[in-house]
Amino acid sequence: YQLQQKLLRAKELLTGSNLNISEIAYSLKFENAGQFSTFFKKKEGVTPSEFRKEHINTVVDGWTENIKKLFTH
């Protein structure tokens, strides 16, 4: 259960903060960024950096679509 909480919090921090990967790792009580990255990739199939990049693009694309909708109606 604690690992699931850590994973959820990691996802929140990766998509909703400007903290770098090392800062996120330490805030979640991992010994180092490498240990965090290994844990994250094992659970998610992508590195924390890849996850952030994919989800930031999704957020931006979704935001852009919402803005377009506002101005086209």
C-alpha positions as a printed Julia matrix, in Angstrom:
73×3 Matrix{Float64}:
   0.0    0.0     0.0
   2.78   2.46    0.85
   4.42   1.85   -2.51
   1.15   2.65   -4.28
   0.93   5.9    -2.31
   4.51   6.76   -3.26
   3.76   6.05   -6.91
   0.63   8.2    -6.86
   2.49  11.05   -5.16
   5.36  10.71   -7.65
   2.91  11.07  -10.54
   1.37  14.13   -8.91
   4.77  15.74   -8.42
   5.96  14.87  -11.92
   2.94  16.46  -13.56
   2.08  19.21  -11.1
   5.37  20.64   -9.88
   8.62  22.05  -11.16
  10.7   19.84   -8.88
  13.46  17.95  -10.64
  13.69  14.16  -10.49
  16.24  14.19   -7.64
  14.08  16.53   -5.57
  11.06  14.3    -6.1
  13.1   11.22   -5.19
  14.3   12.74   -1.93
  10.86  14.11   -1.04
   9.49  10.56   -1.35
  12.29   9.19    0.88
  14.25   7.36   -1.81
  17.99   7.22   -1.17
  18.78   8.68   -4.57
  17.32   9.51   -7.98
  18.54   6.24   -9.48
  16.64   4.17   -6.94
  13.52   6.25   -7.57
  13.86   5.93  -11.36
  14.26   2.15  -11.11
  11.18   1.86   -8.87
   9.12   4.11  -11.13
  10.11   2.37  -14.36
   9.38  -1.05  -12.86
   5.86   0.1   -11.93
   5.02   2.31  -14.92
   7.16   0.97  -17.75
   8.69   4.4   -18.4
  11.22   6.56  -16.57
  10.02   9.49  -14.47
  11.35  11.88  -17.13
   9.49  10.08  -19.9
   6.31  10.05  -17.81
   6.59  13.78  -17.16
   7.2   14.58  -20.81
   4.25  12.44  -21.99
   1.85  13.86  -19.43
   2.9   17.48  -19.7
   2.26  17.25  -23.44
  -1.17  15.72  -22.76
  -2.02  18.49  -20.31
  -0.9   21.18  -22.75
  -2.77  19.56  -25.63
  -5.92  19.26  -23.52
  -5.6   22.86  -22.38
  -5.13  24.0   -25.97
  -8.24  22.08  -27.05
 -10.28  23.65  -24.22
  -9.11  27.14  -25.22
 -10.03  26.46  -28.84
 -13.51  25.38  -27.74
 -13.98  28.59  -25.77
 -13.19  30.74  -28.77
 -15.08  28.76  -31.39
 -18.48  28.78  -29.73
